[in-house]
Short mmCIF file of C-alpha atoms in Angstrom, two decimals:
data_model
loop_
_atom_site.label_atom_id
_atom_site.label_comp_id
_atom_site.label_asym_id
_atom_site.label_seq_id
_atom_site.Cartn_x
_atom_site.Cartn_y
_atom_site.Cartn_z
CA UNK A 1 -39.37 38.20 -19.83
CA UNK A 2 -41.92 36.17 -17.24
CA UNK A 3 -40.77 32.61 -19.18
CA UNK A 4 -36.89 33.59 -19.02
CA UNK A 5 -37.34 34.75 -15.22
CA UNK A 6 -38.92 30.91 -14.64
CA UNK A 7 -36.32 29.41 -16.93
CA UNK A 8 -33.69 30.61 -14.46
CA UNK A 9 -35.40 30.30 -11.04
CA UNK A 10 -35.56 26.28 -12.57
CA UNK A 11 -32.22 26.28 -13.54
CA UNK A 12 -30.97 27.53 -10.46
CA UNK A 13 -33.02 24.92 -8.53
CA UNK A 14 -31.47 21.64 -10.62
CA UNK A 15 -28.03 23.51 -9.66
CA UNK A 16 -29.00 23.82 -6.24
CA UNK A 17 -30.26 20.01 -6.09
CA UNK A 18 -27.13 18.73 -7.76
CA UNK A 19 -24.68 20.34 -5.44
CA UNK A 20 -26.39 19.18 -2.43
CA UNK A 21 -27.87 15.80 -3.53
CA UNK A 22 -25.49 14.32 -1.10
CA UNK A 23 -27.37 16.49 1.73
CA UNK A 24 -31.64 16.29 0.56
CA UNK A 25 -33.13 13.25 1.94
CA UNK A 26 -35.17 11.58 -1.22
CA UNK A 27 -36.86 8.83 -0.88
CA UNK A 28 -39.22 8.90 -4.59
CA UNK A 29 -40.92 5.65 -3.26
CA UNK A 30 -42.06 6.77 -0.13
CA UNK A 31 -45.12 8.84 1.07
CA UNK A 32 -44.02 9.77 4.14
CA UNK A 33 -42.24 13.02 4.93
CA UNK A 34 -39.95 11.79 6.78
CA UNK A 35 -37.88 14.18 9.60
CA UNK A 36 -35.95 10.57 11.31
CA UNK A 37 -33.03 11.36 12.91
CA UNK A 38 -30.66 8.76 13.14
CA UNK A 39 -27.30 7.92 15.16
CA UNK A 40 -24.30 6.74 13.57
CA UNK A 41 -21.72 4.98 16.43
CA UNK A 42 -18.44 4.50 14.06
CA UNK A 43 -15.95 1.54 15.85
CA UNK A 44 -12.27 2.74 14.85
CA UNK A 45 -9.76 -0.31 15.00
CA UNK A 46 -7.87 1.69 17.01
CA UNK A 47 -5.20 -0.50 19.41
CA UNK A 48 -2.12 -0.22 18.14
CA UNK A 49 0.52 -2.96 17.64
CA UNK A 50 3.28 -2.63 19.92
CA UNK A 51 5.90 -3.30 17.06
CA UNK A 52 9.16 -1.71 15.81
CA UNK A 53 8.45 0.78 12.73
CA UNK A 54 5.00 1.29 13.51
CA UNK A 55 5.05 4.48 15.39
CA UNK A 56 5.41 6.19 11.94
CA UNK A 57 4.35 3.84 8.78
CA UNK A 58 0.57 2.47 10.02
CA UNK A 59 -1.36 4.98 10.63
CA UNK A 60 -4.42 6.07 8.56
CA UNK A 61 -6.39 8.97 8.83
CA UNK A 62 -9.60 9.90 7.54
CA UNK A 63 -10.02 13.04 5.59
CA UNK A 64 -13.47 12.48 4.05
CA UNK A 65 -16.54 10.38 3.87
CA UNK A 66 -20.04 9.82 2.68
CA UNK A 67 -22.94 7.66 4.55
CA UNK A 68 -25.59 6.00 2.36
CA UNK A 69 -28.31 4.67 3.04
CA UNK A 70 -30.18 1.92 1.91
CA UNK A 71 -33.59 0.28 2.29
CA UNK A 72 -35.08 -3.36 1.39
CA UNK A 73 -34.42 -4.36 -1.73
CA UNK A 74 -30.94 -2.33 -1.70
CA UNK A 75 -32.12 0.79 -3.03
CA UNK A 76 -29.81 3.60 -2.17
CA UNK A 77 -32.25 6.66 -0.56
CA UNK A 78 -29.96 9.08 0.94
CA UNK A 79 -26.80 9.80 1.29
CA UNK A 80 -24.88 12.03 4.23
CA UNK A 81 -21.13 14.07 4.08
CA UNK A 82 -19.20 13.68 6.71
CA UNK A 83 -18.98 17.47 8.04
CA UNK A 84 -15.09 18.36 9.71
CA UNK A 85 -17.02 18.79 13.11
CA UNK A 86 -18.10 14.86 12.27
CA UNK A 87 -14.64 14.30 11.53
CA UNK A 88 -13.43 15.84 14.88
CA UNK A 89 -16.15 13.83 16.69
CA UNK A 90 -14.48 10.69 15.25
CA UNK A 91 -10.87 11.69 16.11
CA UNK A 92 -12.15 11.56 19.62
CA UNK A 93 -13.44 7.61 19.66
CA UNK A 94 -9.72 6.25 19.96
CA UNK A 95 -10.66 5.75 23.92
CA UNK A 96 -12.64 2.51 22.46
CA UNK A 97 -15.94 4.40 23.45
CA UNK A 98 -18.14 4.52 19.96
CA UNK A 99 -18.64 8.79 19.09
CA UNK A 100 -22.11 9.37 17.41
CA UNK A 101 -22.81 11.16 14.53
CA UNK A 102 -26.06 12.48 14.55
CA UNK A 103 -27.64 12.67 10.63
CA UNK A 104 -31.00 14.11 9.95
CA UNK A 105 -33.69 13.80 7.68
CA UNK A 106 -33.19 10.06 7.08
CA UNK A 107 -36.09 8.10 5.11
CA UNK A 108 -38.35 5.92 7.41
CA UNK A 109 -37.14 3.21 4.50
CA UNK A 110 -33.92 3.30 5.01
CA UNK A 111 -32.64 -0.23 7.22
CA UNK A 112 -28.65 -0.31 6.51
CA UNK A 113 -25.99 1.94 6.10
CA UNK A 114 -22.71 2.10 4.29
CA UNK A 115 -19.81 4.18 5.21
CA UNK A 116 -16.86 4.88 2.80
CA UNK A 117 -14.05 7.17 3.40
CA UNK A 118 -10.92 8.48 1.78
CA UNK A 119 -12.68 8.56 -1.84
CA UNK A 120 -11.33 11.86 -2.26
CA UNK A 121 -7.77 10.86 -1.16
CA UNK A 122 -8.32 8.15 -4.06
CA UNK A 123 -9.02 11.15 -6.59
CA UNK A 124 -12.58 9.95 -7.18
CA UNK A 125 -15.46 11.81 -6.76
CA UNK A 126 -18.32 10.07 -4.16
CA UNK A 127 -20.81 8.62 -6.32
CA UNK A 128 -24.64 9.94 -6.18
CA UNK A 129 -27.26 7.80 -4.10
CA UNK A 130 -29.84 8.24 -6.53
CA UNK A 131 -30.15 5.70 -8.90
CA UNK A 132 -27.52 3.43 -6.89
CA UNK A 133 -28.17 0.18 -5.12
CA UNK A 134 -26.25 -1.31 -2.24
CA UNK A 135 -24.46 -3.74 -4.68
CA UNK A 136 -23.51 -0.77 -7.13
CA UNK A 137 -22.11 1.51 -4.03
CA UNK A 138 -20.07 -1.32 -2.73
CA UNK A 139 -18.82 -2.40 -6.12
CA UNK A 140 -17.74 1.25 -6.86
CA UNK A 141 -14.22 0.47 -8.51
CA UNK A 142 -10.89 3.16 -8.18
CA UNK A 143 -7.31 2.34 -9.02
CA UNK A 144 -4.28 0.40 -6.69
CA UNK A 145 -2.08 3.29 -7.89
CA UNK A 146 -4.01 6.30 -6.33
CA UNK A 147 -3.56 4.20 -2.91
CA UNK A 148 0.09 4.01 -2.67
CA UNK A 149 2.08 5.61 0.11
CA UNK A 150 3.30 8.87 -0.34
CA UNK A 151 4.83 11.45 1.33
CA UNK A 152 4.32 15.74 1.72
CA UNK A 153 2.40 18.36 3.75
CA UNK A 154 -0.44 16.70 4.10
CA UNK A 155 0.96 13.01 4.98
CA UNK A 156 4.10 13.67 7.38
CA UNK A 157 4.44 10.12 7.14
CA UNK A 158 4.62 7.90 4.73
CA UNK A 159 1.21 6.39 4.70
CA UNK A 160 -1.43 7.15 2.08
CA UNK A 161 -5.27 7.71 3.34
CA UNK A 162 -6.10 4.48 2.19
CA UNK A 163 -9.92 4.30 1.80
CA UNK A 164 -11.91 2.36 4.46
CA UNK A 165 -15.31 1.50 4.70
CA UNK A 166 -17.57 -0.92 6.36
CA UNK A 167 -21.46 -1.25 6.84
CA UNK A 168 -24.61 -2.30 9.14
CA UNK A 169 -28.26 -2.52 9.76
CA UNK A 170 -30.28 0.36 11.44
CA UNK A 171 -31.58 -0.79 14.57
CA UNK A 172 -34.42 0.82 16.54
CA UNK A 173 -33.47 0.75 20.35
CA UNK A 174 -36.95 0.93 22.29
CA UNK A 175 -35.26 1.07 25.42
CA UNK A 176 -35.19 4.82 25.59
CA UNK A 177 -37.56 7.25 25.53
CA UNK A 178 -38.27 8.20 22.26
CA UNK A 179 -36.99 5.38 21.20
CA UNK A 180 -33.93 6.10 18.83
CA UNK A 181 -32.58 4.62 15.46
CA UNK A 182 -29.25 3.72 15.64
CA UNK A 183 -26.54 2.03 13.74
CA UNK A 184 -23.26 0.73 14.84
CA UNK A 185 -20.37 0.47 11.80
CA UNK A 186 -16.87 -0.89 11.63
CA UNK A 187 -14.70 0.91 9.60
CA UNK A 188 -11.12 -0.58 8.15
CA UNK A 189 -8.67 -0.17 5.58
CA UNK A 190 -10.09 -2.15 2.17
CA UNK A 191 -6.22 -2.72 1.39
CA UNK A 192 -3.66 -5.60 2.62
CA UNK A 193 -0.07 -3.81 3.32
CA UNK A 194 2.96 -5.25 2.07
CA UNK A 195 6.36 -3.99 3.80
CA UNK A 196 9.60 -5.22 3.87
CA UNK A 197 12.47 -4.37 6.01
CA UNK A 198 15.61 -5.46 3.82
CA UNK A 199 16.87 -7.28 1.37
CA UNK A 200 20.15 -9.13 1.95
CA UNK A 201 22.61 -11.45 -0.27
CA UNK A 202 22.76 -15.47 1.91
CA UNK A 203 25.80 -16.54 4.37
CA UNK A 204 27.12 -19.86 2.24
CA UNK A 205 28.62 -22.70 4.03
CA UNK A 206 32.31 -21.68 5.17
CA UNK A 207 31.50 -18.12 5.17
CA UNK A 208 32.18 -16.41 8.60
CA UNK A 209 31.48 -12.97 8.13
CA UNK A 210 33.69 -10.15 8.08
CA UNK A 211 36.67 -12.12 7.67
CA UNK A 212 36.23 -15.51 5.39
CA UNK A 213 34.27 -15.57 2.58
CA UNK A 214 33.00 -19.24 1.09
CA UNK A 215 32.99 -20.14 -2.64
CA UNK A 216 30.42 -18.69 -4.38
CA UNK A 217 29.23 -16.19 -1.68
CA UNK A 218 28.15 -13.05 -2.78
CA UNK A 219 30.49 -10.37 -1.81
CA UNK A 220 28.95 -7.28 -3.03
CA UNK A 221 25.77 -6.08 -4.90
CA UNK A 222 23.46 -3.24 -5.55
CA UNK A 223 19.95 -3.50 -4.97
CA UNK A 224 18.53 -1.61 -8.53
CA UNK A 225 14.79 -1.95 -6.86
CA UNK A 226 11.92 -3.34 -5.39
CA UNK A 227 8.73 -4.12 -7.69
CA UNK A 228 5.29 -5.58 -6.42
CA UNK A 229 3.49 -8.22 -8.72
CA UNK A 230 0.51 -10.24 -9.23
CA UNK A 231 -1.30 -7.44 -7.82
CA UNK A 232 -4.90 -6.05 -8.93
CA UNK A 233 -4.85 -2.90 -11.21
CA UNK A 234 -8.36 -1.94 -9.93
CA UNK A 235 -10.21 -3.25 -7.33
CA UNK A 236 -13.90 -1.73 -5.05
CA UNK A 237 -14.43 0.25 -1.68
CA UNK A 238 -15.30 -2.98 -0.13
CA UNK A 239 -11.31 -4.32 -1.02
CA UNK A 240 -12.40 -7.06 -4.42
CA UNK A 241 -10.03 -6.78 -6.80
CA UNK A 242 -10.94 -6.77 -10.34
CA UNK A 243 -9.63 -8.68 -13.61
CA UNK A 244 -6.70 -10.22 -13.74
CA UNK A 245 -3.23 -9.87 -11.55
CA UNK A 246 -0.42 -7.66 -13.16
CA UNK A 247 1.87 -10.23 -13.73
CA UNK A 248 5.02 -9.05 -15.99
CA UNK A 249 7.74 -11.40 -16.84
CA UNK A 250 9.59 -8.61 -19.29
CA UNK A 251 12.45 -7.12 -17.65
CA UNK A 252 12.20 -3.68 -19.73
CA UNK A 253 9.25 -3.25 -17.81
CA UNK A 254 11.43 -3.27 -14.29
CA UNK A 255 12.18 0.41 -13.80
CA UNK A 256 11.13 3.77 -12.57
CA UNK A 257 8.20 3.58 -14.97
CA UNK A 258 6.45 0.26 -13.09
CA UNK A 259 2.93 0.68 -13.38
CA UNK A 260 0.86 1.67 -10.54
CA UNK A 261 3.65 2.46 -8.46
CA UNK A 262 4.07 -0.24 -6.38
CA UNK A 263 7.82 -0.29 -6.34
CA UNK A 264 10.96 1.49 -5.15
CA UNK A 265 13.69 2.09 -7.36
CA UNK A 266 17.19 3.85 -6.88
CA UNK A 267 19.03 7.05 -8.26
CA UNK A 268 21.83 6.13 -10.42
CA UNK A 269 24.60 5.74 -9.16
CA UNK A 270 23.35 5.31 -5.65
CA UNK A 271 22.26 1.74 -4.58
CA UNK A 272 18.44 1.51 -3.08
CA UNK A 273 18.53 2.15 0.53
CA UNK A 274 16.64 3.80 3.44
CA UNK A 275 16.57 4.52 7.37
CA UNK A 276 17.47 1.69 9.06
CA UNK A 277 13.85 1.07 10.73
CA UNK A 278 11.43 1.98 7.94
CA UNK A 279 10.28 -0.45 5.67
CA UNK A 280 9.79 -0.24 2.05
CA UNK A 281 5.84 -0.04 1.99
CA UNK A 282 3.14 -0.72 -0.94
CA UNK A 283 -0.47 -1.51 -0.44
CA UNK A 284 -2.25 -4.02 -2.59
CA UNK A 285 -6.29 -5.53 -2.83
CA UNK A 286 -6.56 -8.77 -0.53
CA UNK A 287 -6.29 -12.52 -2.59
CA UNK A 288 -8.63 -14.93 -2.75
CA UNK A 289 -5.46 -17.46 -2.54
CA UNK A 290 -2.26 -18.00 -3.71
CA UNK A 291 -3.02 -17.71 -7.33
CA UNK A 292 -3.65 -13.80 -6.47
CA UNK A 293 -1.25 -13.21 -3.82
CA UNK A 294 0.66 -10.54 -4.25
CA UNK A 295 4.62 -11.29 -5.45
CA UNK A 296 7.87 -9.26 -4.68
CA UNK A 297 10.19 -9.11 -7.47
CA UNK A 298 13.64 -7.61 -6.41
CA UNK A 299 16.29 -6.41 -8.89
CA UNK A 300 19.90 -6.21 -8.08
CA UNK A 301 23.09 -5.39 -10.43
CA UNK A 302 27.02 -5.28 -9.83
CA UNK A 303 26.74 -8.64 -8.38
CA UNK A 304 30.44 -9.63 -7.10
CA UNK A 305 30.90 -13.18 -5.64
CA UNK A 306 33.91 -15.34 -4.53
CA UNK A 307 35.12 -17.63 -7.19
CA UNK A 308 36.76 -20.78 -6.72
CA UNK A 309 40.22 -19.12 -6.99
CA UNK A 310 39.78 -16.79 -4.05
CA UNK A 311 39.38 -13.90 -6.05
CA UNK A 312 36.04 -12.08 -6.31
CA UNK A 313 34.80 -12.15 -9.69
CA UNK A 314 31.60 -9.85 -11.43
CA UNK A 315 28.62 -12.16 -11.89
CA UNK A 316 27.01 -11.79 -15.76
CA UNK A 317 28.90 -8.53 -16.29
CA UNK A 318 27.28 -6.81 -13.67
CA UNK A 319 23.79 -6.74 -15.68
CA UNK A 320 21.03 -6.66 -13.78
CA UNK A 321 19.86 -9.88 -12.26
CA UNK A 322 16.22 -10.78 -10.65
CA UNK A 323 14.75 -12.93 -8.15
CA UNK A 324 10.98 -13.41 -7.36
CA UNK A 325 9.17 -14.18 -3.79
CA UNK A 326 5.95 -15.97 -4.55
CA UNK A 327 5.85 -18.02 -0.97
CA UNK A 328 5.13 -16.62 2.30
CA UNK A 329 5.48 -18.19 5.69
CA UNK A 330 4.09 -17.20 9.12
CA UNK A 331 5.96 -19.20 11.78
CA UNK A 332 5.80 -22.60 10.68
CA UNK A 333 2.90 -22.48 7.94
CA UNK A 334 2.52 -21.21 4.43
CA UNK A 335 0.76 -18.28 3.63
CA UNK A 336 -2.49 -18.46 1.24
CA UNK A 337 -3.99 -15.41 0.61
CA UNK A 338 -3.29 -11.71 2.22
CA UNK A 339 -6.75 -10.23 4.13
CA UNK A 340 -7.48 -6.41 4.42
CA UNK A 341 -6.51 -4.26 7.18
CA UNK A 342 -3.61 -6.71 8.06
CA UNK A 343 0.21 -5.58 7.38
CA UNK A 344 2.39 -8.27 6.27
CA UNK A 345 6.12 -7.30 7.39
CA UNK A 346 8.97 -8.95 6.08
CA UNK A 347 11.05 -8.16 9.26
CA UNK A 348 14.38 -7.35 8.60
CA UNK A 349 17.77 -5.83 9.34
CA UNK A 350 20.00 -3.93 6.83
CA UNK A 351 23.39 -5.03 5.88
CA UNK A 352 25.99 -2.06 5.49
CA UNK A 353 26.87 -0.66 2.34
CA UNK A 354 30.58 -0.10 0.70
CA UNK A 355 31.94 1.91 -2.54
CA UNK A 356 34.02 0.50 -5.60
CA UNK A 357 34.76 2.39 -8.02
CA UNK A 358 35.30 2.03 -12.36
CA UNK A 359 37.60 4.15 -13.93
CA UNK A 360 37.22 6.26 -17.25
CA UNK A 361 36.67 3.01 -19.64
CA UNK A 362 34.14 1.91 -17.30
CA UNK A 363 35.92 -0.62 -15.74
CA UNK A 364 35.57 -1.34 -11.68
CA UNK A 365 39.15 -0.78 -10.37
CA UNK A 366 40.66 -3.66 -8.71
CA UNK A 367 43.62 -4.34 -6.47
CA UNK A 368 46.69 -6.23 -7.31
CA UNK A 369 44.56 -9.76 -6.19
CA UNK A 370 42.11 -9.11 -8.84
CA UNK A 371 39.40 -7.95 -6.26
CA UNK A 372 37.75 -4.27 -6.25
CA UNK A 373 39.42 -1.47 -4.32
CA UNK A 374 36.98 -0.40 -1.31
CA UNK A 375 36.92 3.29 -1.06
CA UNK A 376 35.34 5.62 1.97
CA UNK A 377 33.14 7.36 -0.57
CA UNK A 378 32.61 10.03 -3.43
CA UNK A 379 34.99 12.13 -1.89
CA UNK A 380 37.91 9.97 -1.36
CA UNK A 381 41.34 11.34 -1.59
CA UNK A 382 42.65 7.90 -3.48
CA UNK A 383 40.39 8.23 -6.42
CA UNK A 384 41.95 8.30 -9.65
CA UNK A 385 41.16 11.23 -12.03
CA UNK A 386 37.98 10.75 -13.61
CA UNK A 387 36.67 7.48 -11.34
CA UNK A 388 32.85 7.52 -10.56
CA UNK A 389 32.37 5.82 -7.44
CA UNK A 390 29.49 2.89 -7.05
CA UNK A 391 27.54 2.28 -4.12
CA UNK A 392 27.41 -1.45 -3.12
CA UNK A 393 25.58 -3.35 -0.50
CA UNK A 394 27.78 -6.42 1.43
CA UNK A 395 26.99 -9.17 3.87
CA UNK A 396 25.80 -8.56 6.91
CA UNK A 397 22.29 -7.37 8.39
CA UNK A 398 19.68 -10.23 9.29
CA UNK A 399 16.20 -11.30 8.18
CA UNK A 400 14.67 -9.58 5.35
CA UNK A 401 14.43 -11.09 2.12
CA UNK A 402 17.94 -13.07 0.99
CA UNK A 403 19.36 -14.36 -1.88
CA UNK A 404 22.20 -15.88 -3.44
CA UNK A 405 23.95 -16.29 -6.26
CA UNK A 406 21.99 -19.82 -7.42
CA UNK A 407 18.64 -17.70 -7.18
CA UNK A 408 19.25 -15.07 -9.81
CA UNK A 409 18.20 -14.78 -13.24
CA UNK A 410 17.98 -13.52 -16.40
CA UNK A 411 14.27 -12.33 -15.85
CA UNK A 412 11.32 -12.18 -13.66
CA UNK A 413 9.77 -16.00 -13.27
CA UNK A 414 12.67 -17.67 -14.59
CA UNK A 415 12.96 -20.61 -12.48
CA UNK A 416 10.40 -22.95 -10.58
CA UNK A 417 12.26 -22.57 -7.67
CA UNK A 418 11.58 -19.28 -6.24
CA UNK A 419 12.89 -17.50 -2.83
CA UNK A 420 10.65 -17.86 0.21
CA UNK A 421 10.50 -15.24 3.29
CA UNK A 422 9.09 -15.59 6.60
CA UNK A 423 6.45 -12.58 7.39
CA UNK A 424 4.74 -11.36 10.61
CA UNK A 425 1.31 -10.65 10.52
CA UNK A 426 0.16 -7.28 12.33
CA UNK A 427 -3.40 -5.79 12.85
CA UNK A 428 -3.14 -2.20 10.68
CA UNK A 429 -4.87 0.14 12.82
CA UNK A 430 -6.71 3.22 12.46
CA UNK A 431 -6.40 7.12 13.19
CA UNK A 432 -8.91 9.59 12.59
CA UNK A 433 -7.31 13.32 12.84
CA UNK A 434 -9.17 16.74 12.47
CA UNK A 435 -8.89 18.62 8.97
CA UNK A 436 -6.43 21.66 9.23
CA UNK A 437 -8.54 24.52 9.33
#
């Protein structure tokens, strides 16, 4: 009975030690019990950019983090939670004055910290100091999809908690008495942020919009959805993205089922749409260079142009058509790579939308000119028995992304020639909240 009451008084100590390994200061190559205290100042990126849309889409908070620490040769020796009473102490550094956290117990080895947060957010579980190195915790992978924005309870807004993290030396500051051991860390998002504001079909030569269309101007379409390529599946804390770009060219794989969720997609028989100053929003790894930057493919269908005849005329059938952005520009010069912590906003304004309708067969009704009959809606008086009314989008709106009829095709990467977009660059800034209790 003595051996079984030891058995358990050891298991319940390994238990102990692995719930709280992230708490017990162990340091297996030094002799020194070591009681150092140790003050962590945490600089939050925290002036905000004075644009439209980013009262409510830029915002990151930070709902957990861990603090390792590391000493020469890049052995990880400790590792600290971030308490909610840390968190609260952070929430109150947006004043640009640095908030300590105080963490004790530190190894006298330890010279540089890391600080990653959001892990959780990421569903991934912290990894363990012990047996890590500062190469292994920075490298520590997760997945693009767990980092897209979202919406509900806990996000009011439609940003994710993308994961930040950043790092530094410990310092000891000798002018005080006792001197202390401090260390100073900047933390930002790992993750570029993609957003754009609309996408709209070109003004062609002779077109003066509402009342004269040119030839071959597109004079309705639906946008079918939004899809994000040449992005990293995988990528670390420290924002490297791993293996190759996702890079489809099938056009089965455009749909609601895109992987990693970096795309928007509309309800049948609704075209994609949404308020007026929001942006549709997807955050990717940073690029090297152009090779990795990330793409926008856009899908439309129900394409209706102006023929040479006058009459508007359905473009392939109405099948669904792409067009792919692989060129950025900022002002004047051509983007080469996208950097963390920087939004990249395709600035633009939304045309209006209008609704056709097809009849039983399936065909879109038309007037006596040959040209679709505009209706006020699904509930329309005029609607002949059985009609299903079609949302379209028409000209109008400005900036954005545009196209016309010349750049779509059959597929994804279907032409040399691809669409180019101008882009503003914006700092994406930082807010640290306090944890509902």
């Amino acid at each position: 009975m003595k051996n079984l009451n030891v058995f358990w008084s050891m298991l319940a100590a390994l238990f102990l030690f692995a719930c709280t390994s992230n708490e017990i200061p162990v340091d297996p190559d030094s002799t020194v019990n070591s009681d150092r205290v140790v003050k962590i100042n945490v600089d939050q990126l925290s002036t905000k950019a004075e644009q439209p849309g980013t009262l409510d889409n830029t915002y990151t908070k930070v709902e957990d983090g861990v603090i390792y620490f590391f000493k020469d040769g890049g052995s990880a020796v400790f590792a600290y939670r971030l308490t909610g009473d840390d968190i609260t102490t952070l929430s109150g550094a947006l004043n640009g004055t640095l908030k300590d956290i105080t963490v004790t117990g530190v190894p006298l080895s330890a010279n540089r910290v890391v600080l990653i947060t959001n892990l959780n957010k990421a569903n991934k579980t912290y990894p363990p100091f012990a047996g890590n190195t500062l190469s292994t915790i920075k490298g520590f992978a997760f997945d693009i999809k767990e980092q897209q924005p979202v919406g509900g309870v806990d996000t009011p807004y439609p940003v994710a908690e993308v994961i930040m993290s950043g790092e530094a030396n410990i310092i000891v500051d000798g002018s005080v008495t006792p001197s202390v051991n401090k260390a100073a860390i900047t933390i930002a998002p790992v993750l570029s942020r993609l957003e754009v504001g609309a996408v709209r079909c070109k003004n062609v030569p002779g077109t003066v919009l509402p009342a004269t269309y040119g030839e071959g101007q597109i004079t309705k379409f639906r946008l079918n959805g939004i899809f994000i390529t040449n992005h990293y599946e995988q990528g670390t804390v420290f924002g490297i993205g791993q293996n190759a770009p996702y890079k489809p060219t099938d056009p089965v794989l455009f749909s609601n089922s895109f992987k990693n969720g970096l795309f928007d997609f509309y309800t049948n028989p609704n075209t994609l749409t949404k308020g007026s100053t929001k942006y549709f929003a997807y955050h990717t790894f940073p690029s090297v260079n152009t090779s990795d930057m990330p793409n926008i493919v856009v899908a439309v269908d129900n394409v209706w142009y102006k023929d040479l005849d006058g009459k508007e005329k359905v473009w392939k059938n109405g099948a669904v058509q792409f067009f792919t952005i692989e060129k950025f520009k900022n002002g004047n010069a051509y983007l080469n790579n996208f950097v963390s912590a920087k939004i990249y906003r395709i600035i633009g304004e939304d045309p209006g939308v209008s609704y056709i309708a097809v009849d039983a067969s399936g065909n879109v009704i038309l007037d006596t000119n040959g040209n679709p009959v505009i209706y006020t809606g699904p509930s329309d008086s005029t609607l002949p028995s059985g009609a299903t009314v079609v949302k379209v989008t028409i000209p109008g709106g400005t900036g954005g992304v545009e196209f016309g009829i010349d750049d779509l095709t059959d597929k994804p990467y279907d032409k040399n020639k691809t669409v180019e977009c101008s882009i503003n660059i914006l700092p994406w800034n930082l807010v640290v909240v306090t944890p509902a209790k």
